[in-house]
């Protein structure tokens, strides 16, 4: 089944006051994300993946070390990643729910220390990729970074939070300042209710 571009869960200008402009949304959602949807749909047509779920396609086509050659994986994973990313943000960032805060404090010592480590991982991802907060297979919370479209599904992890550190995500609003983009993401853009709900 062909991929479908989901509508943003808010207006294109809803996050402008929190540091993600309407122009970024028009490029990032309407053009970049849509390109993964269109290209991925073409690539799976007539293949064994045509009738699989998006999650099955991502995990089934992931090959460690061979990502650049894998067009179906790249487009499917980026479709999944961006769909999560839009849902993880919102115009009313709000407070972190207590259950999530307790898990973060337990894993990292404090919310501030979690933010410091998440920011450092995102800054430390050389080139394009993502930074994540996941529940690892052993049940512990971990911060990870991945290249290109690779995501926690590839490693059997539960995704709580992800931030796109491809340049297209921040260059309009923050130019080359990836650390400032990441700080702003954590302080002003994350919908912590959505993140907490992913704890299950
Ligand atoms: Mn992107």
Short mmCIF file of C-alpha atoms and ligand atoms in Angstrom, two decimals:
data_model
loop_
_atom_site.label_atom_id
_atom_site.label_comp_id
_atom_site.label_asym_id
_atom_site.label_seq_id
_atom_site.Cartn_x
_atom_site.Cartn_y
_atom_site.Cartn_z
CA UNK A 1 0.00 0.00 0.00
CA UNK A 2 1.34 3.39 -0.93
CA UNK A 3 2.58 5.67 1.82
CA UNK A 4 0.43 8.66 2.75
CA UNK A 5 1.72 12.03 3.95
CA UNK A 6 -0.02 12.72 7.28
CA UNK A 7 -1.31 16.21 7.92
CA UNK A 8 0.60 18.10 10.58
CA UNK A 9 -1.21 17.75 13.93
CA UNK A 10 -1.29 21.59 14.09
CA UNK A 11 -1.23 24.53 11.71
CA UNK A 12 1.97 25.24 9.75
CA UNK A 13 2.51 28.44 11.75
CA UNK A 14 1.55 26.94 15.14
CA UNK A 15 5.15 26.47 16.32
CA UNK A 16 6.49 29.76 14.96
CA UNK A 17 6.41 31.41 18.38
CA UNK A 18 8.35 28.46 19.80
CA UNK A 19 11.16 28.63 17.24
CA UNK A 20 10.00 26.52 14.27
CA UNK A 21 8.76 28.82 11.53
CA UNK A 22 5.99 28.38 8.99
CA UNK A 23 8.65 28.42 6.27
CA UNK A 24 10.49 25.52 7.91
CA UNK A 25 7.24 23.55 8.10
CA UNK A 26 6.43 24.26 4.46
CA UNK A 27 9.83 22.96 3.36
CA UNK A 28 10.24 20.20 5.93
CA UNK A 29 6.75 18.66 5.99
CA UNK A 30 5.30 19.60 2.60
CA UNK A 31 8.47 19.03 0.54
CA UNK A 32 11.06 16.91 2.39
CA UNK A 33 8.67 14.53 4.16
CA UNK A 34 6.46 14.33 1.09
CA UNK A 35 9.44 13.34 -1.05
CA UNK A 36 10.07 10.33 1.21
CA UNK A 37 6.38 9.40 0.85
CA UNK A 38 6.36 9.74 -2.94
CA UNK A 39 9.72 8.05 -3.54
CA UNK A 40 9.08 5.27 -1.01
CA UNK A 41 5.69 4.53 -2.55
CA UNK A 42 7.27 4.19 -6.01
CA UNK A 43 10.03 1.91 -4.72
CA UNK A 44 7.77 -0.57 -2.90
CA UNK A 45 5.26 -0.84 -5.76
CA UNK A 46 5.19 -4.39 -7.09
CA UNK A 47 7.66 -5.68 -4.48
CA UNK A 48 7.25 -7.99 -1.50
CA UNK A 49 6.94 -4.86 0.66
CA UNK A 50 3.90 -3.40 -1.11
CA UNK A 51 1.38 -4.83 1.36
CA UNK A 52 3.47 -4.70 4.54
CA UNK A 53 3.08 -2.18 7.35
CA UNK A 54 5.51 0.73 7.52
CA UNK A 55 7.13 -0.74 10.64
CA UNK A 56 7.58 -4.11 8.89
CA UNK A 57 9.18 -2.40 5.91
CA UNK A 58 11.61 -0.44 8.11
CA UNK A 59 12.73 -3.42 10.17
CA UNK A 60 12.67 -5.81 7.21
CA UNK A 61 14.87 -3.70 4.93
CA UNK A 62 17.37 -2.45 7.52
CA UNK A 63 20.86 -3.72 6.84
CA UNK A 64 23.56 -2.45 9.17
CA UNK A 65 26.37 -0.80 7.25
CA UNK A 66 24.50 -0.86 3.94
CA UNK A 67 22.06 1.97 4.51
CA UNK A 68 23.19 4.23 1.71
CA UNK A 69 22.42 1.55 -0.89
CA UNK A 70 18.97 0.79 0.47
CA UNK A 71 16.41 3.11 -1.09
CA UNK A 72 13.33 1.43 0.32
CA UNK A 73 14.75 1.54 3.85
CA UNK A 74 15.88 5.15 3.56
CA UNK A 75 12.49 6.44 2.39
CA UNK A 76 10.37 4.23 4.66
CA UNK A 77 12.39 5.02 7.77
CA UNK A 78 12.37 8.75 7.06
CA UNK A 79 8.59 8.61 6.53
CA UNK A 80 8.22 6.93 9.93
CA UNK A 81 10.73 9.26 11.62
CA UNK A 82 9.05 12.46 10.43
CA UNK A 83 5.57 11.20 11.32
CA UNK A 84 6.79 10.67 14.90
CA UNK A 85 8.66 13.99 14.92
CA UNK A 86 5.57 16.08 14.13
CA UNK A 87 3.60 14.31 16.86
CA UNK A 88 6.37 14.82 19.42
CA UNK A 89 6.09 18.60 19.11
CA UNK A 90 3.24 20.97 19.85
CA UNK A 91 2.32 24.60 20.41
CA UNK A 92 1.79 24.05 24.15
CA UNK A 93 5.05 22.43 25.24
CA UNK A 94 4.00 22.39 28.90
CA UNK A 95 5.38 20.56 31.89
CA UNK A 96 6.80 17.04 31.83
CA UNK A 97 4.35 14.50 33.27
CA UNK A 98 5.52 13.09 36.60
CA UNK A 99 5.89 9.48 35.47
CA UNK A 100 8.20 10.49 32.63
CA UNK A 101 10.17 12.89 34.81
CA UNK A 102 10.74 10.13 37.38
CA UNK A 103 12.11 7.77 34.71
CA UNK A 104 14.39 10.49 33.32
CA UNK A 105 15.72 11.46 36.74
CA UNK A 106 16.31 7.79 37.52
CA UNK A 107 18.26 7.27 34.29
CA UNK A 108 20.19 10.55 33.98
CA UNK A 109 20.20 12.13 37.46
CA UNK A 110 18.12 15.18 36.54
CA UNK A 111 16.06 16.64 33.70
CA UNK A 112 18.80 19.21 33.07
CA UNK A 113 21.42 16.46 32.79
CA UNK A 114 19.16 14.56 30.36
CA UNK A 115 18.84 17.69 28.22
CA UNK A 116 22.61 18.25 28.31
CA UNK A 117 23.30 14.68 27.18
CA UNK A 118 20.57 14.71 24.51
CA UNK A 119 21.91 17.99 23.13
CA UNK A 120 25.49 16.67 23.12
CA UNK A 121 24.45 13.50 21.29
CA UNK A 122 22.61 15.54 18.66
CA UNK A 123 25.55 17.88 18.20
CA UNK A 124 27.89 14.87 18.06
CA UNK A 125 26.04 13.16 15.22
CA UNK A 126 28.42 13.88 12.34
CA UNK A 127 26.41 14.75 9.23
CA UNK A 128 22.73 13.94 8.87
CA UNK A 129 20.81 11.88 11.37
CA UNK A 130 18.67 11.79 14.47
CA UNK A 131 19.05 11.87 18.25
CA UNK A 132 16.68 9.76 20.34
CA UNK A 133 15.46 8.99 23.82
CA UNK A 134 14.53 5.31 23.83
CA UNK A 135 13.56 2.48 26.12
CA UNK A 136 16.22 -0.09 25.32
CA UNK A 137 15.59 -3.82 25.10
CA UNK A 138 16.71 -4.19 28.74
CA UNK A 139 14.04 -1.72 29.89
CA UNK A 140 16.37 1.20 30.63
CA UNK A 141 16.12 4.70 29.18
CA UNK A 142 18.98 5.60 26.84
CA UNK A 143 19.99 8.47 24.57
CA UNK A 144 21.15 7.31 21.15
CA UNK A 145 22.13 8.92 17.87
CA UNK A 146 21.70 7.41 14.41
CA UNK A 147 22.90 8.25 10.91
CA UNK A 148 20.61 9.26 8.06
CA UNK A 149 17.22 7.53 8.49
CA UNK A 150 18.22 4.79 10.92
CA UNK A 151 15.86 4.72 13.91
CA UNK A 152 15.15 2.79 17.13
CA UNK A 153 12.87 0.30 15.32
CA UNK A 154 16.06 -1.13 13.78
CA UNK A 155 17.30 -2.13 17.22
CA UNK A 156 14.04 -3.28 18.82
CA UNK A 157 13.89 -0.18 21.03
CA UNK A 158 10.80 1.84 22.01
CA UNK A 159 10.98 5.42 20.75
CA UNK A 160 10.07 8.08 23.31
CA UNK A 161 11.53 11.19 21.68
CA UNK A 162 13.44 11.97 18.51
CA UNK A 163 14.93 15.11 17.04
CA UNK A 164 15.84 15.54 13.39
CA UNK A 165 19.39 16.91 13.07
CA UNK A 166 19.49 16.98 9.26
CA UNK A 167 20.35 20.54 8.22
CA UNK A 168 16.95 20.95 6.52
CA UNK A 169 15.39 20.82 10.00
CA UNK A 170 17.17 23.87 11.38
CA UNK A 171 18.91 25.88 8.67
CA UNK A 172 16.04 28.29 7.96
CA UNK A 173 15.49 29.20 11.62
CA UNK A 174 18.91 28.65 13.20
CA UNK A 175 21.32 28.62 10.24
CA UNK A 176 24.35 26.54 11.28
CA UNK A 177 23.61 26.63 15.03
CA UNK A 178 22.57 23.04 15.68
CA UNK A 179 23.20 23.28 19.47
CA UNK A 180 20.82 26.27 19.77
CA UNK A 181 18.20 24.42 17.69
CA UNK A 182 18.46 21.41 20.02
CA UNK A 183 18.22 23.53 23.17
CA UNK A 184 15.15 25.27 21.78
CA UNK A 185 13.61 21.93 20.76
CA UNK A 186 13.91 20.57 24.30
CA UNK A 187 12.86 23.76 26.07
CA UNK A 188 10.06 25.02 23.82
CA UNK A 189 8.88 22.51 21.21
CA UNK A 190 8.53 19.05 22.76
CA UNK A 191 5.01 17.84 23.57
CA UNK A 192 5.95 15.99 26.76
CA UNK A 193 2.46 14.47 27.06
CA UNK A 194 3.10 12.68 23.75
CA UNK A 195 6.52 11.50 24.93
CA UNK A 196 5.11 10.23 28.24
CA UNK A 197 2.31 8.33 26.47
CA UNK A 198 4.97 6.33 24.61
CA UNK A 199 6.14 4.82 27.90
CA UNK A 200 3.02 2.62 27.60
MN1 LIG B 1 13.85 15.94 8.19
#
